[in-house]
Coordinates of C-alpha atoms in Angstrom, one line a residue:
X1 CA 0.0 0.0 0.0
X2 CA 2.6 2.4 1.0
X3 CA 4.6 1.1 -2.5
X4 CA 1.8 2.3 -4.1
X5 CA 1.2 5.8 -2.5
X6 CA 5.0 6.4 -3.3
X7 CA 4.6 5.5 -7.2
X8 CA 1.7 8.0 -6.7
X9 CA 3.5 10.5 -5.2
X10 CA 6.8 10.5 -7.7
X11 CA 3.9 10.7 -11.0
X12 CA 2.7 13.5 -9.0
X13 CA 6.0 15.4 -8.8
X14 CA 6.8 14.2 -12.2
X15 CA 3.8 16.2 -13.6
X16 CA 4.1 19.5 -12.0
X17 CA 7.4 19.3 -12.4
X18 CA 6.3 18.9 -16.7
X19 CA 4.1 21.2 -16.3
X20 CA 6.1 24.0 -14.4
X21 CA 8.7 24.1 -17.1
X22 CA 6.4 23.4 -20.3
X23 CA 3.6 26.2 -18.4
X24 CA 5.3 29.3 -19.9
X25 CA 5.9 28.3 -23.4
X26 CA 2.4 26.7 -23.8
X27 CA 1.3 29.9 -22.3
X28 CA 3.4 32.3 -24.9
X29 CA 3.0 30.4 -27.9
X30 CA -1.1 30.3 -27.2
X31 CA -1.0 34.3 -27.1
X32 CA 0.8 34.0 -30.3
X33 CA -1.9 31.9 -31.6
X34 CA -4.7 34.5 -30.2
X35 CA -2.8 37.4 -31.9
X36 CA -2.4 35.9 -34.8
X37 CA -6.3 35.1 -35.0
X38 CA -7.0 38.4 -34.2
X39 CA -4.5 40.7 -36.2
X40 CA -4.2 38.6 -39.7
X41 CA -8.1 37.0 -40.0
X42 CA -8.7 38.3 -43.4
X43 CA -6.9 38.4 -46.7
X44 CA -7.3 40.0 -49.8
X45 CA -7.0 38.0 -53.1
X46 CA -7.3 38.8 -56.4
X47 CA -9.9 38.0 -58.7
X48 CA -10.2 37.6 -62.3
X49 CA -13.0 35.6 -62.9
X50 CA -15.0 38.2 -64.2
X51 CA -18.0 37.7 -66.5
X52 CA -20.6 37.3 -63.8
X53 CA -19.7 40.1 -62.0
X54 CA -21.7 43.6 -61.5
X55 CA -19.6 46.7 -60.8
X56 CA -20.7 49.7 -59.5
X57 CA -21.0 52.7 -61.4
X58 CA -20.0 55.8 -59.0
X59 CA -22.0 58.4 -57.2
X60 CA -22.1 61.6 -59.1
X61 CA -22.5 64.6 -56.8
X62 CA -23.1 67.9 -58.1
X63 CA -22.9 71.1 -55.9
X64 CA -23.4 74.7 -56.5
X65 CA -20.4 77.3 -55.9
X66 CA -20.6 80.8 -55.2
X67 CA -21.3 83.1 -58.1
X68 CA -21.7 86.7 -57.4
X69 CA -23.2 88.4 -60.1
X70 CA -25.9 85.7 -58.8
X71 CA -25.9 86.8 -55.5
X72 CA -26.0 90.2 -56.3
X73 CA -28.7 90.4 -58.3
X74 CA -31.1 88.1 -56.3
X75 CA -30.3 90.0 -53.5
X76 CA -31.6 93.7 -55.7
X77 CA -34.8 91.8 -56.4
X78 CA -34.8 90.5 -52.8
X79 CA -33.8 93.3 -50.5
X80 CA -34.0 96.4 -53.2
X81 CA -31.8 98.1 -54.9
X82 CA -30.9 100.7 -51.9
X83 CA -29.8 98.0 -49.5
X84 CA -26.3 97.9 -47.5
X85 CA -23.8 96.3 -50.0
X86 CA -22.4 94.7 -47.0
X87 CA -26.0 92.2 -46.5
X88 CA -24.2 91.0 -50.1
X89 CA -20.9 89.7 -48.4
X90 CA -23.1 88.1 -45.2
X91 CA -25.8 86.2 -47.5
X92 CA -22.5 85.2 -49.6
X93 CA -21.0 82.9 -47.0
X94 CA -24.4 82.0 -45.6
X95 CA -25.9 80.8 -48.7
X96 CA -22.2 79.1 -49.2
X97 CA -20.5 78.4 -46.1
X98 CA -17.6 77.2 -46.1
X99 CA -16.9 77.0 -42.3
X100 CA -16.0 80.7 -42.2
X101 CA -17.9 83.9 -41.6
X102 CA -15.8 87.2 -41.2
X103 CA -18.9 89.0 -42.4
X104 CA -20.5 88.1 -39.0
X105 CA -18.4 90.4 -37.3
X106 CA -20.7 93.3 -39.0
X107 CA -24.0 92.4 -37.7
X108 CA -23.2 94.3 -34.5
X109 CA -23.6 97.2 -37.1
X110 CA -25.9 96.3 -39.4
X111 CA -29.1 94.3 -39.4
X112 CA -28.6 90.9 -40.7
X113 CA -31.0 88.4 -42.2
X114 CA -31.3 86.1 -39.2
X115 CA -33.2 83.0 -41.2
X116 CA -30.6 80.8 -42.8
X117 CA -32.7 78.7 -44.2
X118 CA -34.5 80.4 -46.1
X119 CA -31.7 82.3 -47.3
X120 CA -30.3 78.8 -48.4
X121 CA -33.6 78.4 -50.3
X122 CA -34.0 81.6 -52.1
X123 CA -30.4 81.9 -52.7
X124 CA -29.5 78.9 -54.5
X125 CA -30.4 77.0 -57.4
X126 CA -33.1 74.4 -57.4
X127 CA -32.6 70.7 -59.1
X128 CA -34.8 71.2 -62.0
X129 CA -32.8 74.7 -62.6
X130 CA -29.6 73.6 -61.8
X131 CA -29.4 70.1 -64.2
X132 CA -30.9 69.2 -67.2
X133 CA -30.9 67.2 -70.2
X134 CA -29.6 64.1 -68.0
X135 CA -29.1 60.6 -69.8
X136 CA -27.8 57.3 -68.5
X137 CA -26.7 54.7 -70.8
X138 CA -28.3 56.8 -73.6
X139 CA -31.6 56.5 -72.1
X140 CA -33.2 60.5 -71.3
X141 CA -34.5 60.9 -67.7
X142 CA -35.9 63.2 -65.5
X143 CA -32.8 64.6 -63.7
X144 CA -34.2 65.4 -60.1
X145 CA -35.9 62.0 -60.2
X146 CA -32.3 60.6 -59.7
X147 CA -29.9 63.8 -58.4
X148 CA -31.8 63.3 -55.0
X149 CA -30.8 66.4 -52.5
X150 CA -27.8 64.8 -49.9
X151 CA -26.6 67.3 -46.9
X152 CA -23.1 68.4 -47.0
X153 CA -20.2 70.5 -45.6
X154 CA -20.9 72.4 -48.8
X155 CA -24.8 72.9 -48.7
X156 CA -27.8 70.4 -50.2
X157 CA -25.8 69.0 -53.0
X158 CA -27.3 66.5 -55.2
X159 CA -26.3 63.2 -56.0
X160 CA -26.7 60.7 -58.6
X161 CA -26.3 56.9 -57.8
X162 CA -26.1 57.7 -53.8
X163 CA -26.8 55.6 -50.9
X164 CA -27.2 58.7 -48.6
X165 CA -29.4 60.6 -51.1
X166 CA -31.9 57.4 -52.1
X167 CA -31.5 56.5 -48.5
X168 CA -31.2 52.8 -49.9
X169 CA -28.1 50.5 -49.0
X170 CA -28.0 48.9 -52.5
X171 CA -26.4 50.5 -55.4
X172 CA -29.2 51.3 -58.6
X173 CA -26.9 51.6 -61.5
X174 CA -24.3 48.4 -61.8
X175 CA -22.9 47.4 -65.2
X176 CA -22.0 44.1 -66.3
X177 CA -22.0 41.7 -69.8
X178 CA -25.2 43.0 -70.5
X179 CA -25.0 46.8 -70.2
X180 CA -22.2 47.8 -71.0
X181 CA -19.6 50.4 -69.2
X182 CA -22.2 53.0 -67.6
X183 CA -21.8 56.2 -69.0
X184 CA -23.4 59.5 -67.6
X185 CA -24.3 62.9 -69.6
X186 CA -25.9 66.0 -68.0
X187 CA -26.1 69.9 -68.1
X188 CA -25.9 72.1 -65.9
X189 CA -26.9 75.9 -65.5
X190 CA -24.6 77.2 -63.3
X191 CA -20.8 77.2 -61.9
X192 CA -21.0 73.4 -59.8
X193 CA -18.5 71.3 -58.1
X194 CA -18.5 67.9 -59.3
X195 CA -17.9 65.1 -57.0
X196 CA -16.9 61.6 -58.6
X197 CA -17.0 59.0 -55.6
X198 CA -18.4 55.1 -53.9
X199 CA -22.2 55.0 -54.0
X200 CA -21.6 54.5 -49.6
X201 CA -19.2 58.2 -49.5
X202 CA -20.4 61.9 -49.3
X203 CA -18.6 64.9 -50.1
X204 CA -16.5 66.4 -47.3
X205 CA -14.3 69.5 -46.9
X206 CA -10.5 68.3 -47.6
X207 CA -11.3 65.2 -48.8
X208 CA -8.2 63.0 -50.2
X209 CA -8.4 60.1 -52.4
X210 CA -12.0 61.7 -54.1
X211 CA -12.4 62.7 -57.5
X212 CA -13.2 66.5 -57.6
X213 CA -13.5 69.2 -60.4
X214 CA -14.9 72.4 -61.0
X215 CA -16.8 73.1 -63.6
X216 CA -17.8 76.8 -64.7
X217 CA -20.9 78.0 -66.7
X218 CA -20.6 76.9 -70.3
X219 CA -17.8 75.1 -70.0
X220 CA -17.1 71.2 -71.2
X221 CA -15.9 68.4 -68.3
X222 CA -15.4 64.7 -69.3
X223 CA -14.3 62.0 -67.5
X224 CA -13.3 58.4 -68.3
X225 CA -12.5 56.3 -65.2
X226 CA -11.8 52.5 -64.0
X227 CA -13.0 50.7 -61.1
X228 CA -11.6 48.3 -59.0
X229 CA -14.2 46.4 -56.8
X230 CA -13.9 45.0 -53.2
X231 CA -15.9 42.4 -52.8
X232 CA -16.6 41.1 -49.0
X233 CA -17.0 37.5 -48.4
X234 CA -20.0 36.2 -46.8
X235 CA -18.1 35.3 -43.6
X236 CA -16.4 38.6 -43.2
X237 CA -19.1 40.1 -41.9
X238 CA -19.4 37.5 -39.0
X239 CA -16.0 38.8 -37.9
X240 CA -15.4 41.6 -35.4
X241 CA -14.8 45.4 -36.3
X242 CA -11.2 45.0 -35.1
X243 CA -10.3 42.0 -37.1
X244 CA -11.6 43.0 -40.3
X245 CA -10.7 46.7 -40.0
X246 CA -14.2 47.8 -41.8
X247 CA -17.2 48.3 -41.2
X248 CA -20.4 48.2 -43.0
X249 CA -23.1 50.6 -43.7
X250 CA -25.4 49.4 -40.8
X251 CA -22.7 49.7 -38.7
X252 CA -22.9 53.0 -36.7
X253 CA -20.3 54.4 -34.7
X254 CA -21.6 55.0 -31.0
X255 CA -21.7 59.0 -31.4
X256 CA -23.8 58.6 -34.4
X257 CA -25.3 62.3 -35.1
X258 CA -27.9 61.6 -37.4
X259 CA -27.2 63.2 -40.5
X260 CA -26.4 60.2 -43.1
X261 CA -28.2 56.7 -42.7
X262 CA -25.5 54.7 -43.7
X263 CA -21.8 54.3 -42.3
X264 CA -18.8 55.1 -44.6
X265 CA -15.4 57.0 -43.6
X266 CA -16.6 60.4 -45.3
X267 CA -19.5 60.4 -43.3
X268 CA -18.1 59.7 -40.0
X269 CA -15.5 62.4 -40.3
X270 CA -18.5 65.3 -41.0
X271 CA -20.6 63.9 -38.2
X272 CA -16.9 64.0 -36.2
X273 CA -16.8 67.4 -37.0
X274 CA -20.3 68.4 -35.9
X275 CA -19.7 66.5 -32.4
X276 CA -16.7 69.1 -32.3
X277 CA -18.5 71.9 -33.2
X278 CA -21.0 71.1 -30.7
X279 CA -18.9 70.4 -27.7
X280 CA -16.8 74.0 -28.7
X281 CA -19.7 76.1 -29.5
X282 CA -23.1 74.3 -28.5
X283 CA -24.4 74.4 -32.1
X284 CA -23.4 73.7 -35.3
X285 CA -24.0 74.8 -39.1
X286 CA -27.4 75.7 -40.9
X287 CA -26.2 72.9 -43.3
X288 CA -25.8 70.1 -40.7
X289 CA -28.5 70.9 -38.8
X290 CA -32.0 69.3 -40.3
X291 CA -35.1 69.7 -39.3
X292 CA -37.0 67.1 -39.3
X293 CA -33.9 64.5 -39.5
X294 CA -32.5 65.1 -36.8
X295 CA -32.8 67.6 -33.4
X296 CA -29.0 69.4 -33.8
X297 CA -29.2 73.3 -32.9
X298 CA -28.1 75.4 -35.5
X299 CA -26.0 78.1 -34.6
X300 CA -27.2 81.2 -35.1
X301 CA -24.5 85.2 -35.9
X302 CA -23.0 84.3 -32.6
X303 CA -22.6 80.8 -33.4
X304 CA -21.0 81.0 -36.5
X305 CA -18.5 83.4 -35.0
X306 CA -17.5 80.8 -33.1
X307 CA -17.0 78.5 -35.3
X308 CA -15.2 80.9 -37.4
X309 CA -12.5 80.8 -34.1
X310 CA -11.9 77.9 -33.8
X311 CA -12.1 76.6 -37.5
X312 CA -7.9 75.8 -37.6
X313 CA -8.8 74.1 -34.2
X314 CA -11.7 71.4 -35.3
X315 CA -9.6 70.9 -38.8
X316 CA -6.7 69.6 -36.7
X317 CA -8.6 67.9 -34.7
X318 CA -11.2 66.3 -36.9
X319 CA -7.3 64.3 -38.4
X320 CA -7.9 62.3 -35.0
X321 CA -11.4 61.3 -35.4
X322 CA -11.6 57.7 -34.6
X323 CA -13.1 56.4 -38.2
X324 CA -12.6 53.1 -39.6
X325 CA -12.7 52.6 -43.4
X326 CA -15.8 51.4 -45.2
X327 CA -15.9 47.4 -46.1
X328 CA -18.0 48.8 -49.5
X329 CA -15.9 50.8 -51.3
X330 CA -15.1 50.6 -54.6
X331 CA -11.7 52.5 -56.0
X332 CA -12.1 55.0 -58.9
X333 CA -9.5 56.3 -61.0
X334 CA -9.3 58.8 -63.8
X335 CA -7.9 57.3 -67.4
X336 CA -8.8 60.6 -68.9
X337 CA -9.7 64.1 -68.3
X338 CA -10.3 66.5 -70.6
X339 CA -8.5 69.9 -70.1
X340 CA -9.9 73.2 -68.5
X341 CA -10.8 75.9 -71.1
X342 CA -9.2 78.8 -70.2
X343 CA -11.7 81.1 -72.6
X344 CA -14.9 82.7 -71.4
X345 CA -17.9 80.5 -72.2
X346 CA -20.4 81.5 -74.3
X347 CA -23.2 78.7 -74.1
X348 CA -25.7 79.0 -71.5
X349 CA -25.0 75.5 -69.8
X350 CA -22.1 73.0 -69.1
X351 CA -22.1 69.8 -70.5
X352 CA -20.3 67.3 -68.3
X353 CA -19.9 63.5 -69.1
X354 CA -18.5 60.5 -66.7
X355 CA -18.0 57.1 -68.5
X356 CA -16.1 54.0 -67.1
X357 CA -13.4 53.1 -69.7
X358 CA -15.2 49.5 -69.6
X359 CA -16.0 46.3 -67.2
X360 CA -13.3 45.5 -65.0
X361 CA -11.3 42.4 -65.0
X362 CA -10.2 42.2 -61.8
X363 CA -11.5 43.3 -58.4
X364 CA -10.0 42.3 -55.1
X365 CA -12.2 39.9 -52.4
X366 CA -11.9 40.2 -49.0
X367 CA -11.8 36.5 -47.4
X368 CA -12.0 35.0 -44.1
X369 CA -8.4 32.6 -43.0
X370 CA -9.0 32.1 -40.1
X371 CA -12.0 31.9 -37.8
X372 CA -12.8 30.9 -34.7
X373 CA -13.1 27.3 -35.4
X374 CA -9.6 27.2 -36.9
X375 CA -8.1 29.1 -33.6
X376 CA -9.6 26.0 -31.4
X377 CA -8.3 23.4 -33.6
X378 CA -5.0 25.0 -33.2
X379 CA -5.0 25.4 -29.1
X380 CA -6.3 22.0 -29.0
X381 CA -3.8 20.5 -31.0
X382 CA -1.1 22.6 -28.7
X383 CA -2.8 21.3 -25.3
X384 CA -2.2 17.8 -26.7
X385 CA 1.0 18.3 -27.5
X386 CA 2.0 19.6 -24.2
X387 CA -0.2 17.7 -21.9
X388 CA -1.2 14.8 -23.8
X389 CA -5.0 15.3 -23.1
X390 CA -8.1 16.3 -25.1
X391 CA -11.6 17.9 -24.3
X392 CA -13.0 14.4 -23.8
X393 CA -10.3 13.3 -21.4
X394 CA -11.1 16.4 -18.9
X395 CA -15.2 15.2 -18.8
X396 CA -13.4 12.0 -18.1
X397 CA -11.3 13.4 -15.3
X398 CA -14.1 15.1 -14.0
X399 CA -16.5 11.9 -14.4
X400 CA -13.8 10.4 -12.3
X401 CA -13.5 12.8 -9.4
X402 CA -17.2 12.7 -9.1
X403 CA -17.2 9.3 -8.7
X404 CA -14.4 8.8 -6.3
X405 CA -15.1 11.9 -4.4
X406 CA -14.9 10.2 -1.4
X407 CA -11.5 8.0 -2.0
X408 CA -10.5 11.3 -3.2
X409 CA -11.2 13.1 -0.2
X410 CA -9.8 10.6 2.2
X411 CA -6.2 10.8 0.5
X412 CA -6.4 14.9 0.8
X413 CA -6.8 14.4 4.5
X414 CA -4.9 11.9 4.9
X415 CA -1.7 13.3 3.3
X416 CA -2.8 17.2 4.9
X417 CA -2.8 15.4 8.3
X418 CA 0.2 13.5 7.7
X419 CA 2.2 16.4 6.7
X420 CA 0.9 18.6 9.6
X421 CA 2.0 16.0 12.3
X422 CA 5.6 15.3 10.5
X423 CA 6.0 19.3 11.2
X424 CA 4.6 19.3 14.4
X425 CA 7.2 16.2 15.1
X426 CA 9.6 18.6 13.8
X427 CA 8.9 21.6 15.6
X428 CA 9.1 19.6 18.7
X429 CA 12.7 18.1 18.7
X430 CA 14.4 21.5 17.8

């Protein structure tokens, strides 16, 4: 019996001696494991396999830009011919803010129009005056039936092809084998900024990485691009935020402001940038703020003299806003674009034309390698190595313990009891 309990006892050593040493490399290499999971659980490939595939055709966004002949003579019709040439420069960066107001400074002087937005409404251009003659793939249509109105940094612009605008998270207009490269033709009837970007994206102050170009009355703009596709597999959107670096158009961030329905990096960085305005001056722009859409309080003179202080401040700061990329977003480039004129136009519109060059043959996919399942398999296949054992050995163990409890038990006390009189036996003879 006592033979027994000492072959016992040595196994007993022998294991946490194993498991001392082997403890702190099984414990290493299993965080290696988890980071590994966690940092590298998607890959892109390429694709080429490309006759069933739709591609998007881009979001065309079309916003007016300050003209002051314009101005000026809305504002004779509108205030008279005798009013304070100054009410000119205030209704100027009003109608088309920018994120400055100097004028401001002069309604401590002068009496100022105090209702933005209906300054906004009378002072620019209306859809079905701004674009006309609008055609996709050839086929005429009714150009404020698809340039829906979309809220910007710039003003109600309006967009062609938009998520944000239709307030719909799948694209309209996709080409493939059966359409063709999409191809896009309007006119428009005043100086516009033309946006060229993913259906998911909105315009935004500084933007990088966006197509942009102005376009002046009466002048030509064409634009032949290529696009290059990200395609998400099923599976990536089972994965966390963190691991796939994205996220997707239902996924809000937690300081969501209301202003766009759908997530993308554009759009988080405006609604950054109204949170900072808000927190610096308690309001924010007559452009942000919507009734109806959301409860945001607009700033009023005083307001937009504050934000007129600390404008350097919030464009330094909005660089840190905490955005993540968005999993939808196709890549445009320009393969051609035709040169400014540098005469004084003559027509009475500007004819503007975006074409894709043609279908894509390639696009990149975004895959799951490694998922939960695979991360298990590997730490089980380390536990075995190191310890020999297996999920269905520890029920086992358990199973056992439960059964011999009571054997168990007796040996604990026993050998607790035993060691406590061999040190009272010890205390006692020193």
């Amino acid at each position: 019996m006592r033979s027994r309990f000492h072959v016992f006892l040595l196994k007993m050593i022998l294991y946490l001696v194993t498991i001392y040493h082997t403890l702190p490399f099984f414990a290493s290499v299993s965080v290696s494991l988890l980071n590994s999971y966690l940092s590298s659980s998607v890959s892109f490939n390429l694709d080429t396999i490309y006759l069933n595939w739709n591609s998007t055709f881009p979001a065309i966004t079309v916003c007016e830009i300050y003209n002051a002949e314009r101005i000026w003579d809305l504002s004779d019709s509108h205030f008279g011919v005798e009013h304070d040439m100054h009410v000119d420069d205030f209704i100027s960066e009003i109608v088309f803010y920018r994120g400055v107001c100097s004028s401001c400074e002069d309604c401590s002087r002068m009496r100022c129009p105090s209702n933005f937005t209906h300054l906004v409404d009378v002072f620019r251009t209306k859809c079905h005056q701004l674009l006309v003659n609008c055609t996709y793939l050839n086929k005429l249509f009714d150009c404020c039936d698809q340039f829906l109105p979309m809220p910007t940094e710039y003003g109600l612009c309006f967009s062609f092809n938009s998520h944000q605008a239709r307030k719909v998270s799948h694209v309209q207009f996709t080409n493939n084998r059966m359409t063709g490269p999409g191809h896009l033709s309007f006119h428009a009837a005043a100086d516009i900024q033309l946006y060229v970007h993913a259906p998911i994206d909105v315009p935004y102050q500084f933007s990088e990485g966006m197509i942009r170009e102005t376009v002046l009355l009466g002048h030509y703009k064409e634009l032949i691009l290529n696009v290059i596709e990200v395609h998400n597999d099923e599976s990536v959107q089972d994965l966390s935020m963190e691991q796939r670096r994205c996220r997707y158009g239902h996924e809000h961030v937690p300081e969501r402001q209301g202003i766009y329905d759908f997530y993308s990096y554009s759009g988080c960085v405006v609604e950054c940038t109204v949170l900072l305005q808000l927190d610096n001056c308690n309001c924010t722009s007559h452009f942000m703020a919507i009734p109806g859409q959301n409860y945001l309080p607009v700033c009023d003179v005083r307001g937009l003299i504050c934000l007129t202080r600390i404008r350097d401040k919030i464009m330094t700061e909005r660089k840190s806003c905490e955005c993540m990329s968005s999993c939808e977003e196709p890549e445009y480039n320009i393969i051609y674009n035709s040169a400014d004129e540098d005469d004084e136009a003559s027509d009475e519109v500007s004819e503007i034309r975006v074409a894709l060059v043609e279908l894509p043959t390639q696009r990149y996919v975004r895959r799951v390698t490694k998922t939960i399942l695979d991360f298990l398999i590997s730490l089980g296949g380390l536990v075995g190595l190191f310890f020999n054992t297996s999920a269905l050995r520890m029920v086992e163990t358990i199973v056992i313990c439960l059964r011999y409890r009571k054997t168990i038990v007796k040996w604990v006390k026993r050998f607790f009891l035993g060691t406590v009189q061999y040190l009272q036996i010890l205390d006692q003879s020193t």
